[in-house]
mmCIF file of C-alpha atoms in Angstrom:
data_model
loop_
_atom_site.group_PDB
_atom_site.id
_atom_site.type_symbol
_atom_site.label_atom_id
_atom_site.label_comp_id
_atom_site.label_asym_id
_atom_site.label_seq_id
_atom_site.Cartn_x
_atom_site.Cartn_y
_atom_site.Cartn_z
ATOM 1 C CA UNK F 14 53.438 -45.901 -35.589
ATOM 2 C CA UNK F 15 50.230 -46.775 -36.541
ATOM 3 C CA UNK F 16 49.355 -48.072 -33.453
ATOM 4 C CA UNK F 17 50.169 -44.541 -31.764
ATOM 5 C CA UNK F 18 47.532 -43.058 -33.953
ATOM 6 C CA UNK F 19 44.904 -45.420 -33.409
ATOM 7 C CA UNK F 20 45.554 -44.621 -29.817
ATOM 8 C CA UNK F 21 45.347 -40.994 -30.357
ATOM 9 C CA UNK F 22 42.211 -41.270 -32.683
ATOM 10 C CA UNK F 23 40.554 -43.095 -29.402
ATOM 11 C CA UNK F 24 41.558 -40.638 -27.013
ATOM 12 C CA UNK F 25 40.075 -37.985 -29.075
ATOM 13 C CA UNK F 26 36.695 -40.287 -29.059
ATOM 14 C CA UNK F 27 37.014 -40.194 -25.567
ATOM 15 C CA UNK F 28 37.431 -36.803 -25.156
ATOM 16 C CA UNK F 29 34.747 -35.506 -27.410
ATOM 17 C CA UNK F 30 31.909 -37.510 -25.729
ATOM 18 C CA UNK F 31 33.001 -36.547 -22.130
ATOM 19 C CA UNK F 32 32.549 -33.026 -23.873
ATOM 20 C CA UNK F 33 28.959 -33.997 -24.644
ATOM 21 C CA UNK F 34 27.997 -35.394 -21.542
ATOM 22 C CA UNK F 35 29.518 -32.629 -19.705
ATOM 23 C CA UNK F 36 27.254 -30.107 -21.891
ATOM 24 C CA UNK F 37 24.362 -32.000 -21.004
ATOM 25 C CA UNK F 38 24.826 -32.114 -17.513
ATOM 26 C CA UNK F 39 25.473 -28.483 -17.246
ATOM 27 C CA UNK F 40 22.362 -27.688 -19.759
ATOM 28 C CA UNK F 41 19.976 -30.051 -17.762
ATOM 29 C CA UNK F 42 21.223 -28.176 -14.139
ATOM 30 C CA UNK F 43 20.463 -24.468 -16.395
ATOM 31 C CA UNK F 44 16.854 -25.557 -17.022
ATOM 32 C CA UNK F 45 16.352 -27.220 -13.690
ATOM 33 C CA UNK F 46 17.280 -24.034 -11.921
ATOM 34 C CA UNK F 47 15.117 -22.015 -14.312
ATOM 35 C CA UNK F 48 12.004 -24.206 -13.440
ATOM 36 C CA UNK F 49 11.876 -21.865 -9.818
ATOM 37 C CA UNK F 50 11.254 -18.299 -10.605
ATOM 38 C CA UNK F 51 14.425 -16.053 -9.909
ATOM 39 C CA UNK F 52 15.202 -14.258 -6.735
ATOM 40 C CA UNK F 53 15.406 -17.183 -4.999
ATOM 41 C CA UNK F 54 18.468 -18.216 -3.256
ATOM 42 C CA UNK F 55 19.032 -21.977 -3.743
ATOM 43 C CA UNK F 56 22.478 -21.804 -2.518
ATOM 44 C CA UNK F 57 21.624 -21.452 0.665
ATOM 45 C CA UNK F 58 19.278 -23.412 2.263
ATOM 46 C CA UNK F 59 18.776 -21.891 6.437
ATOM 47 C CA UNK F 60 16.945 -19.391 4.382
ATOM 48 C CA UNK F 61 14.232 -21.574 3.860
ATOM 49 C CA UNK F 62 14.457 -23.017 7.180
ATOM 50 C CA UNK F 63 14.209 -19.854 8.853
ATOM 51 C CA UNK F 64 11.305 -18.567 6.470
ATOM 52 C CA UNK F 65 9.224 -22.255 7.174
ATOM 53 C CA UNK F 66 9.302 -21.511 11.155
ATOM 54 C CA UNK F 67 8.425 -17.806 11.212
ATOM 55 C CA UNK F 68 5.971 -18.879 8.303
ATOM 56 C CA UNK F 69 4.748 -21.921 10.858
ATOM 57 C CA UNK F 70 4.915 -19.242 13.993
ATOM 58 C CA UNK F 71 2.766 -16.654 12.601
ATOM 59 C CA UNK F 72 -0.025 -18.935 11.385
ATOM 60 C CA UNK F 73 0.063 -21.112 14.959
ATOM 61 C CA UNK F 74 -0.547 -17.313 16.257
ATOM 62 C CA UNK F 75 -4.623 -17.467 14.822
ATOM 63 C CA UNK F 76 -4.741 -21.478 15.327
ATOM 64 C CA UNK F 77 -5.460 -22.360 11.676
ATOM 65 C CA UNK F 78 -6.889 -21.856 8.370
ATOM 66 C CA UNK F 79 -10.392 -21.492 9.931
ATOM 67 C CA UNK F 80 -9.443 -18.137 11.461
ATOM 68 C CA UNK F 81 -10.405 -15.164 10.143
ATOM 69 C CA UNK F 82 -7.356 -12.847 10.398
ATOM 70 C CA UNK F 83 -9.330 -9.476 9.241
ATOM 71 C CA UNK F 84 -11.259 -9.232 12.008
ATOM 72 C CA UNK F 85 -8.532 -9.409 14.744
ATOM 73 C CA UNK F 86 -6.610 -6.360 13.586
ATOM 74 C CA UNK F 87 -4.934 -6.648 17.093
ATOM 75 C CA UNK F 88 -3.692 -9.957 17.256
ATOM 76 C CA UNK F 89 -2.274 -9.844 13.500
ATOM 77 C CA UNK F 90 -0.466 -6.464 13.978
ATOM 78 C CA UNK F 91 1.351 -8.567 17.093
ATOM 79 C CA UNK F 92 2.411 -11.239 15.277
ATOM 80 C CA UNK F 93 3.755 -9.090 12.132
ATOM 81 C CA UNK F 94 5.898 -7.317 13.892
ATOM 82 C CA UNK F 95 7.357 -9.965 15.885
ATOM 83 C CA UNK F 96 8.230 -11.252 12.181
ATOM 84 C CA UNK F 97 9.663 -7.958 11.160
ATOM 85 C CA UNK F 98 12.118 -8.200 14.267
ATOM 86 C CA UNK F 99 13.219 -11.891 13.154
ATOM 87 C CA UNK F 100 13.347 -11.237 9.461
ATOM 88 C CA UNK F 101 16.399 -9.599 7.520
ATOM 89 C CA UNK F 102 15.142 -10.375 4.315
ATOM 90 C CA UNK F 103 14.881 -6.526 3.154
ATOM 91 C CA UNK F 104 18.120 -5.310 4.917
ATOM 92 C CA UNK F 105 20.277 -2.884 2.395
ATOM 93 C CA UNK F 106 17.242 -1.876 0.850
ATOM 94 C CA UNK F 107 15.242 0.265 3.421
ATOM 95 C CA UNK F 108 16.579 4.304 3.296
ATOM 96 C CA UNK F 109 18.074 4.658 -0.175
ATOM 97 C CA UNK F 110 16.598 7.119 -1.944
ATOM 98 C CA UNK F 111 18.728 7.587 -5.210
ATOM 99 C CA UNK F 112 16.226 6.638 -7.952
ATOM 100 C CA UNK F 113 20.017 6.234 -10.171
ATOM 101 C CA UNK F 114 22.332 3.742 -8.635
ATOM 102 C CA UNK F 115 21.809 0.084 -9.268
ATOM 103 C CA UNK F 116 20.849 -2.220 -6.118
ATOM 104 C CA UNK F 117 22.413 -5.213 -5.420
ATOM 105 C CA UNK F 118 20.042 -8.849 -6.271
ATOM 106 C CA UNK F 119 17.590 -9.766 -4.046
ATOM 107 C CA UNK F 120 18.621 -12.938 -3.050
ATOM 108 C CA UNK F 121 14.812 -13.380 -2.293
ATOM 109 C CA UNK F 122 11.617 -12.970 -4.563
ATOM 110 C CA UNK F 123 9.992 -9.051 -4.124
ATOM 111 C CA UNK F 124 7.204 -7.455 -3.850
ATOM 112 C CA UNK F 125 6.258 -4.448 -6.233
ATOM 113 C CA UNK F 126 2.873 -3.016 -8.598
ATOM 114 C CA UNK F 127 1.561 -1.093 -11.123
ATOM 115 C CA UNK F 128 1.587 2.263 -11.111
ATOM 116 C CA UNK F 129 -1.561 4.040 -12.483
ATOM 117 C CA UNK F 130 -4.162 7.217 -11.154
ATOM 118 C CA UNK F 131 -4.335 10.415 -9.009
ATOM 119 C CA UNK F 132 -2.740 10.945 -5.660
ATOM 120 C CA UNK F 133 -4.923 8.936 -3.768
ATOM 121 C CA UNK F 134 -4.355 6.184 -6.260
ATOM 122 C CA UNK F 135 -0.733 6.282 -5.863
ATOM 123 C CA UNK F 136 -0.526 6.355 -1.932
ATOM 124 C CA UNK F 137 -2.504 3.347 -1.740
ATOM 125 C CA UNK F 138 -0.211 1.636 -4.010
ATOM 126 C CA UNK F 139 2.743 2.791 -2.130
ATOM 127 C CA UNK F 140 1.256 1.549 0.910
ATOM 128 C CA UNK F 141 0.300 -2.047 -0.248
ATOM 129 C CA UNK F 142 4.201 -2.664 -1.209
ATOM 130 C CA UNK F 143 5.345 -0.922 2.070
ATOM 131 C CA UNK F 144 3.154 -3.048 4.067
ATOM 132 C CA UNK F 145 2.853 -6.824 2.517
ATOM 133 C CA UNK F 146 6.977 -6.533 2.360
ATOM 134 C CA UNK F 147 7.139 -6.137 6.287
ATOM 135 C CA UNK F 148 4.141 -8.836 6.201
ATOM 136 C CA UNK F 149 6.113 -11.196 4.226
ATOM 137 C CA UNK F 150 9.590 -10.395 4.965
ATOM 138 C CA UNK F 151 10.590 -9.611 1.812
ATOM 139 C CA UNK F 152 12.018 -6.510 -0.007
ATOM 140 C CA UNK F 153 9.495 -4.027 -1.396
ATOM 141 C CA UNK F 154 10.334 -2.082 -4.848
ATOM 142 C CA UNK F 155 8.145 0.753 -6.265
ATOM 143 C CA UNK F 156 8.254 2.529 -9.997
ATOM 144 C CA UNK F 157 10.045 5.395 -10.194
ATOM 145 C CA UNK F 158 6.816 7.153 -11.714
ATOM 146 C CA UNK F 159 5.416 6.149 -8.499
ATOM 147 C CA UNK F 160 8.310 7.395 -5.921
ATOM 148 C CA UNK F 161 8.895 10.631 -8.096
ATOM 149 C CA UNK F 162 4.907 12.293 -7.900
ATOM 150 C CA UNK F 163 4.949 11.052 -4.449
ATOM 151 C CA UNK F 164 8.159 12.346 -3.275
ATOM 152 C CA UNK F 165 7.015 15.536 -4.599
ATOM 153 C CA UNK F 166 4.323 15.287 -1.297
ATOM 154 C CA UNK F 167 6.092 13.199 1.724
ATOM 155 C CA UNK F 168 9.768 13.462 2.310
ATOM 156 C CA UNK F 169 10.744 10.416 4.066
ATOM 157 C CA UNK F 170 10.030 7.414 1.391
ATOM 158 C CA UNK F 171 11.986 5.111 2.184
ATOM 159 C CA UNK F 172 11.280 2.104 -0.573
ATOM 160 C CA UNK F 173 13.657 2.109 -3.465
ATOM 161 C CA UNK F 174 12.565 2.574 -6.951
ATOM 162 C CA UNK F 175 11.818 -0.869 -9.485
ATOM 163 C CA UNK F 176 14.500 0.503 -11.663
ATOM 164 C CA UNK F 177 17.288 0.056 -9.695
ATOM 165 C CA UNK F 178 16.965 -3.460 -9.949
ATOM 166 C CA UNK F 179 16.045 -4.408 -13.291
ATOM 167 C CA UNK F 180 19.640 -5.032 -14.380
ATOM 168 C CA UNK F 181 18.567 -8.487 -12.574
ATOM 169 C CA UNK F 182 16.792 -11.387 -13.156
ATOM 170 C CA UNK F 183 12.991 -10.966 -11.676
ATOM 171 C CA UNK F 184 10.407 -12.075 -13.830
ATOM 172 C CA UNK F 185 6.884 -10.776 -13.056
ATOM 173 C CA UNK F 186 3.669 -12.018 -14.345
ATOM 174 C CA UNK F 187 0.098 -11.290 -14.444
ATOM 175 C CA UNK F 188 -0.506 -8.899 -11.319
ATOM 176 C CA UNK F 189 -2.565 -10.994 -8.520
ATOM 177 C CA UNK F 190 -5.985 -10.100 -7.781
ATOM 178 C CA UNK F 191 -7.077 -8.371 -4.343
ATOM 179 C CA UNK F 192 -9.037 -11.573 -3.594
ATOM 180 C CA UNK F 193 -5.926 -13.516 -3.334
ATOM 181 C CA UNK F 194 -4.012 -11.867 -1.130
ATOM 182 C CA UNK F 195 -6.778 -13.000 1.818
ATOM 183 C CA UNK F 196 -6.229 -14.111 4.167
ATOM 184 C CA UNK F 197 -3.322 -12.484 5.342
ATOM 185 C CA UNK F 198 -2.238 -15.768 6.992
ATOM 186 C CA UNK F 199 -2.017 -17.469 3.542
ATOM 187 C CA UNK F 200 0.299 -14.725 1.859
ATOM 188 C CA UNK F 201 3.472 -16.703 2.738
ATOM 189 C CA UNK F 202 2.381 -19.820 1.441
ATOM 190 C CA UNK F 203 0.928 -19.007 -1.852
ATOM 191 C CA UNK F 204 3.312 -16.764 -2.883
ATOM 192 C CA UNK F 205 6.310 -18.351 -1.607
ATOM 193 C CA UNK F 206 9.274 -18.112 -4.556
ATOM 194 C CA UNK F 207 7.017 -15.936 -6.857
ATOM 195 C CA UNK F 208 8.143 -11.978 -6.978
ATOM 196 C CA UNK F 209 4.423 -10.871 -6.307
ATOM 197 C CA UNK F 210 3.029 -8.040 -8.998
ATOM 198 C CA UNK F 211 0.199 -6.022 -7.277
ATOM 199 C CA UNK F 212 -2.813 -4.667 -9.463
ATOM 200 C CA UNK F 213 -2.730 -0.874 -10.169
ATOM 201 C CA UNK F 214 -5.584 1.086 -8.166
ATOM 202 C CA UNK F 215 -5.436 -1.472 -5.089
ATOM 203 C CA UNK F 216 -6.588 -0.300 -1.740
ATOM 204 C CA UNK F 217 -5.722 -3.406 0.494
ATOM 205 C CA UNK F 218 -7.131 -2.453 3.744
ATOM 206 C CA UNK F 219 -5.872 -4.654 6.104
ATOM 207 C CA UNK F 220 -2.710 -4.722 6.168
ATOM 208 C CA UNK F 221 -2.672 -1.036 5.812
ATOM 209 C CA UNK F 222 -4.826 -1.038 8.918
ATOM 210 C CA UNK F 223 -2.560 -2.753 10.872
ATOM 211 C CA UNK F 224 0.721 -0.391 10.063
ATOM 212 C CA UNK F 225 -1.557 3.110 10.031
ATOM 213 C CA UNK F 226 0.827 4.221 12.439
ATOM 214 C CA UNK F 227 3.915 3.657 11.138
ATOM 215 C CA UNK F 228 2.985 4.648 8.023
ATOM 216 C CA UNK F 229 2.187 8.068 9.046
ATOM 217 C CA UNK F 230 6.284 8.378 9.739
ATOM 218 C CA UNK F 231 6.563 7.125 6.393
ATOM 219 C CA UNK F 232 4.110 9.466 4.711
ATOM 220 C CA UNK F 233 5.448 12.395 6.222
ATOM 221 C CA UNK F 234 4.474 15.646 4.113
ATOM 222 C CA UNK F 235 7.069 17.841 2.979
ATOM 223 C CA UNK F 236 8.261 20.948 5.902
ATOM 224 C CA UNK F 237 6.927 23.304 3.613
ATOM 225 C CA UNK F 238 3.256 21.927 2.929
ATOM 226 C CA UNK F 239 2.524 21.660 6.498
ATOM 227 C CA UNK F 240 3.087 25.400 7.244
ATOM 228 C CA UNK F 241 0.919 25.972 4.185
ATOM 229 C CA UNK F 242 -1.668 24.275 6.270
ATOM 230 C CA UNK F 243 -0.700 25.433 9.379
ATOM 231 C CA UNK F 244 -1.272 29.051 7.837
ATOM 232 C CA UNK F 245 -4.789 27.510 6.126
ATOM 233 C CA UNK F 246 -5.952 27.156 9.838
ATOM 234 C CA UNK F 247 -4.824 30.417 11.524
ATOM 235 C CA UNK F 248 -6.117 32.351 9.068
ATOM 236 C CA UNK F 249 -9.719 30.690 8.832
ATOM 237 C CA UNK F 250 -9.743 31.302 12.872
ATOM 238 C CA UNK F 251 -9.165 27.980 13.841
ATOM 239 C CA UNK F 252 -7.102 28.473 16.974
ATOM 240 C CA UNK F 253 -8.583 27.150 19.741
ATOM 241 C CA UNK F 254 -11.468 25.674 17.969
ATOM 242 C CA UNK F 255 -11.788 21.489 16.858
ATOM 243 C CA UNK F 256 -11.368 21.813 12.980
ATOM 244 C CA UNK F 257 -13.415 18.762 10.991
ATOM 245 C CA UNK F 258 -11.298 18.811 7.539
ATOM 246 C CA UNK F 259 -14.461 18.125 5.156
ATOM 247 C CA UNK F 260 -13.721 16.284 1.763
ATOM 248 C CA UNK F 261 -16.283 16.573 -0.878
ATOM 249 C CA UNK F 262 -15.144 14.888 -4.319
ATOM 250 C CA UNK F 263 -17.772 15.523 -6.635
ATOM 251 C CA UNK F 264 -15.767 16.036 -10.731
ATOM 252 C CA UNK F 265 -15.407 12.488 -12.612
ATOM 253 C CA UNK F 266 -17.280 10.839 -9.190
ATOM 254 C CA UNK F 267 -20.149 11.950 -11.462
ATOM 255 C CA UNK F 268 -19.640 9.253 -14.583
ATOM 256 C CA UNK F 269 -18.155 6.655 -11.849
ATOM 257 C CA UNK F 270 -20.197 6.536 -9.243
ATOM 258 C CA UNK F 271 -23.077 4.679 -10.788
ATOM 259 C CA UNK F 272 -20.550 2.778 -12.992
ATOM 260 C CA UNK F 273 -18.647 1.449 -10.333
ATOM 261 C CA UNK F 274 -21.347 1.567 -6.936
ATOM 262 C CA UNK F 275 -24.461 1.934 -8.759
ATOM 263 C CA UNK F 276 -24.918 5.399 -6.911
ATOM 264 C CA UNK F 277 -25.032 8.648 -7.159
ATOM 265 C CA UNK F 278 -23.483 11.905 -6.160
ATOM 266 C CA UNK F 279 -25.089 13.201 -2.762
ATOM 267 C CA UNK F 280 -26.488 16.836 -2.342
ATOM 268 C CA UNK F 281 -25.212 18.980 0.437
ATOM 269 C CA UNK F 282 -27.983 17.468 3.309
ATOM 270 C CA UNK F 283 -25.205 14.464 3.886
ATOM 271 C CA UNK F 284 -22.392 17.270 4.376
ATOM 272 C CA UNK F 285 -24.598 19.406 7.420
ATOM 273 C CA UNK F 286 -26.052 15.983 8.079
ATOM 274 C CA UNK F 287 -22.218 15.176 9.235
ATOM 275 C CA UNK F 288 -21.320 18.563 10.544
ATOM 276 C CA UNK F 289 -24.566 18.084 12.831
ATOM 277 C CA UNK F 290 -23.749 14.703 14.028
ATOM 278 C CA UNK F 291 -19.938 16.401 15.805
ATOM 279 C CA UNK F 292 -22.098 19.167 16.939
ATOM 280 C CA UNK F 293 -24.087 17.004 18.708
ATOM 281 C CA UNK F 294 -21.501 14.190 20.192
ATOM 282 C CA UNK F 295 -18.185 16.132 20.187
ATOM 283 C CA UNK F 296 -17.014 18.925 22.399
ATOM 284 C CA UNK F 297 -16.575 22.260 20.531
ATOM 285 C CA UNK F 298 -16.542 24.376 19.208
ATOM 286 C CA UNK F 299 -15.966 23.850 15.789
ATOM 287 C CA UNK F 300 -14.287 24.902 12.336
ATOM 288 C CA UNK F 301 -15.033 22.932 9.398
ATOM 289 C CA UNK F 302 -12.511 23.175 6.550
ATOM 290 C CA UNK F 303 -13.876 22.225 2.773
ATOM 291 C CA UNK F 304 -11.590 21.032 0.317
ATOM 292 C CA UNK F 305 -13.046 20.250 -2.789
ATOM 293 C CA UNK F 306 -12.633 19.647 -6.596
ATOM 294 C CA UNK F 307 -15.978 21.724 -7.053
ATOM 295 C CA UNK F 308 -15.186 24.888 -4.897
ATOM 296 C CA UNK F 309 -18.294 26.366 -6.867
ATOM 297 C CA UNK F 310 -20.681 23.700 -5.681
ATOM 298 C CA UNK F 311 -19.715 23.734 -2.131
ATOM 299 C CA UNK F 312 -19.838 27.511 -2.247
ATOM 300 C CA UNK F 313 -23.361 27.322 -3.353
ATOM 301 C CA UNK F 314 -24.880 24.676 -1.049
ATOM 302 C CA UNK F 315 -22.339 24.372 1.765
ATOM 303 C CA UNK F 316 -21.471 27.818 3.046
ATOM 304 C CA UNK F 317 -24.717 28.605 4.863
ATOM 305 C CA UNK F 318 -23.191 28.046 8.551
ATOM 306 C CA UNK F 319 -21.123 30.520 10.152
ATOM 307 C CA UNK F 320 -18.320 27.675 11.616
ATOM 308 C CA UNK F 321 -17.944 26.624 7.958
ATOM 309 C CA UNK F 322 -15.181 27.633 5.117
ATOM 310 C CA UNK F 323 -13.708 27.046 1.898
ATOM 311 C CA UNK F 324 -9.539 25.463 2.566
ATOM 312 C CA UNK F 325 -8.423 23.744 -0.615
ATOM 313 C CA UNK F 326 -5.659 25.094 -2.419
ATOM 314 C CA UNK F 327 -3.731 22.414 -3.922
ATOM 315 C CA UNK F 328 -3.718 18.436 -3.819
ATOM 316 C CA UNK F 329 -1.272 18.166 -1.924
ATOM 317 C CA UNK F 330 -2.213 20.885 1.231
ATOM 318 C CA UNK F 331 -5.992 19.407 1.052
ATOM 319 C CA UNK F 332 -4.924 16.065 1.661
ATOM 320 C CA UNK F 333 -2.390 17.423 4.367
ATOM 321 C CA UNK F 334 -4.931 19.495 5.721
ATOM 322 C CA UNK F 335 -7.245 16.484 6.052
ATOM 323 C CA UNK F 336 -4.505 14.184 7.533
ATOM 324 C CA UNK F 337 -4.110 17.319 10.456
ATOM 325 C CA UNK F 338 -7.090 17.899 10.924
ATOM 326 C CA UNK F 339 -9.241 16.750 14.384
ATOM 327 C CA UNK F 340 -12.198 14.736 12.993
ATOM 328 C CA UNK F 341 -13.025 14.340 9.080
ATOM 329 C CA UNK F 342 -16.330 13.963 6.844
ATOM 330 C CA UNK F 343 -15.384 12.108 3.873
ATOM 331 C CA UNK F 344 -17.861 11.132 1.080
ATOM 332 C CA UNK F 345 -16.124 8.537 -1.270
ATOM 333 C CA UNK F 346 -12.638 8.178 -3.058
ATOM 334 C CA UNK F 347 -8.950 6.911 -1.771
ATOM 335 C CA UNK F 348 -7.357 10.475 -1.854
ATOM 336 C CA UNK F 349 -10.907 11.341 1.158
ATOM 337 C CA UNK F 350 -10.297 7.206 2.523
ATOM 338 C CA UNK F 351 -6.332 7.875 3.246
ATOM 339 C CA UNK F 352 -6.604 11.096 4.556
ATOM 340 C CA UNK F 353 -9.547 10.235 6.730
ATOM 341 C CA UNK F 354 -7.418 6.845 7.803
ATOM 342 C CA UNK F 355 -4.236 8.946 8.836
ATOM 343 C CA UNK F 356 -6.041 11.525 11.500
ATOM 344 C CA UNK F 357 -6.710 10.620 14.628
ATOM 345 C CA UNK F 358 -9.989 11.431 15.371
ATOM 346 C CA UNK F 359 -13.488 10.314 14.115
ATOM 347 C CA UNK F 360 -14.423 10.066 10.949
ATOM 348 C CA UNK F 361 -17.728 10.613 9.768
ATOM 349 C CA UNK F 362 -18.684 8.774 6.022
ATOM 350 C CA UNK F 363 -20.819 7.830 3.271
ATOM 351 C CA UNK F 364 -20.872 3.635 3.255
ATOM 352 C CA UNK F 365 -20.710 3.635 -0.966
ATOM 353 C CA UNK F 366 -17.553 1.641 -0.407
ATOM 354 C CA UNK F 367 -19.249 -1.420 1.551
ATOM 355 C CA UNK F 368 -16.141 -3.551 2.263
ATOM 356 C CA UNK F 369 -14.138 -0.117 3.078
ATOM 357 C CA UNK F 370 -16.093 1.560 5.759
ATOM 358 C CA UNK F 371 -17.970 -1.602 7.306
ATOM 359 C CA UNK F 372 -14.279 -2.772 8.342
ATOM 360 C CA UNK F 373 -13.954 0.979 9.605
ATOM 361 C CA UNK F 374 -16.546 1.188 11.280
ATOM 362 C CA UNK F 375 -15.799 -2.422 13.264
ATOM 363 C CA UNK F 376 -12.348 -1.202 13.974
ATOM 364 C CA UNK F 377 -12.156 2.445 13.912
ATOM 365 C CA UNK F 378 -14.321 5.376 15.305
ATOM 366 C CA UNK F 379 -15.704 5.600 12.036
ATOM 367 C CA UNK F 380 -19.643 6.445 11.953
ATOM 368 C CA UNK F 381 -21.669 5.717 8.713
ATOM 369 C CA UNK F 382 -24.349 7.594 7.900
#
């Protein structure tokens, strides 16, 4: 008998420090796993395969780290979208636009920002997530503050909203910095695993560039903003005639100009300067439509020319109206840069914004003056 419960008493022995080791184990895999950040799927591995050779293909496409990528606009545009064909890592995400029901995981790290500004502010931070998801073939999530004042301008936004995810497990640091997300070529490699945080107010050109016209299907204005417009025009007398949509920001520019550009705000010679240079190299004849945040100003020193008129009427139809119009003169500011950007014609600007309108100029028909 007492045999028996020695035996027992050693089983029990047994038992317990299996129960230990077994606890370690599993506690030592927990903290292993939580060494990579979240969002990436470890259980299956052909992910990473197929991410290393359309990481490898799309860097063989410029021949190196010596190549600069933002000055062959052409070439990188090519080789994006032959990754966007090959990549499903955003499928179930694109086209749902309930800012309510939860998504799924991403079984692979994200791409999102910070929301903060004006209109212009908020479309370039749309467009940075829209664009370096495609780039990197990974899904793209906005904040719903974000998607909601937007929506309220373009009806066909198609990334889904930050908050429908954040029942999982994505951890997000510091926001990166503008400088390191250049080269484009190096995007996959320093970020790989990481769910990348973009900086509020960022205006990443290139990549922006490269997707301009896609992203005017994306930024489609609401039905009725565009007859707004479209009424703007007839009634200024503008059938028939080239209209130049003119943007002159001139309100807070005032304090941030020489802040920001050590500059100031320009007097209305740059504004005929611009309307001269059409006259002179485009076909007309002409209607040039002002929309301002200083309507008093530009009545005052802009309204001496018989082809010119006051348009603006809201945010929203002056940025439409710019985006529709033939040609535009811009003087500084994203809300004047994206609307400029997304017509078709040329563009006439200020150069305040040196690493903005140089590129422009090199691969648009952008003229600085």
């Amino acid at each position: 008998m007492r045999c028996g419960h020695v035996l027992v008493c050693i089983f029990c022995i047994l038992l317990l420090g299996f129960n230990v080791m077994l606890t370690r184990w599993i506690s030592v895999a927990i903290l292993n796993v939580k060494k990579f950040p979240a969002g990436v799927n470890f259980a299956n591995t052909s992910n990473e395969q197929r991410e290393d050779k359309l990481i490898d293909d799309f860097i063989a496409k410029f021949g190196g780290e010596n190549n600069n990528v933002t000055d062959q606009p052409e070439d990188l545009v090519e080789a994006a979208q032959n990754f966007l064909q090959t990549s499903t890592a955003y499928d179930g995400y694109e086209n749902q636009n309930s800012t309510s029901a939860e998504h799924p995981c991403p079984s692979v790290p994200i791409v999102t920002v910070l929301d903060s500004g004006r209109t212009g502010n908020k479309i370039w931070e749309y467009a940075a997530v829209w664009t370096i998801s495609r780039l990197m073939g990974r899904p793209g999530f906005v904040p719903d503050t974000l998607k909601s004042n937007l929506s309220l301008v373009f009806s066909n936004l198609s990334l889904p909203v930050l908050e429908q995810v954040s029942h999982c497990d994505l951890p997000l640091e510091r926001a990166v910095t503008l400088q390191e997300l250049l080269p484009l070529t190096e995007l996959f490699h320093r970020f790989r695993g990481q769910n990348l945080l973009l900086p509020k107010y960022i205006v990443f050109l290139e990549p922006v560039f490269l997707y301009k016209d896609l992203l005017r299907q994306e930024f489609t204005f609401r039905p009725e903003i565009l007859q707004q417009v479209q009424e703007t025009i007839t009634q200024a007398g503008g059938q028939g005639k080239v209209v130049v949509g003119v943007h002159v920001r001139r309100t807070d520019f005032k304090q941030f100009l020489p802040k920001v550009f050590n500059s100031t705000l320009v007097d209305g010679t740059y504004y005929k300067k611009a309307m001269q240079w059409y006259r002179e190299h485009v076909k007309g004849p002409f209607l040039f439509l002002i929309v301002s945040d200083d309507l008093d100003w530009c009545r005052n020193n802009l309204l001496d020319q018989r082809d010119v008129r006051l348009a603006s009427k809201s945010p929203e139809h002056d940025l439409a109206l710019l985006c529709s119009s033939d040609h535009t003169i811009i003087d500084y500011g994203t809300f004047g840069y994206w609307g400029a950007m997304m017509s078709k014609g040329h563009t006439v600007s200020l150069g305040v914004h040196k690493y903005f309108t140089q590129r422009m100029a090199k691969w648009a028909n952008w003229i600085i003056l």
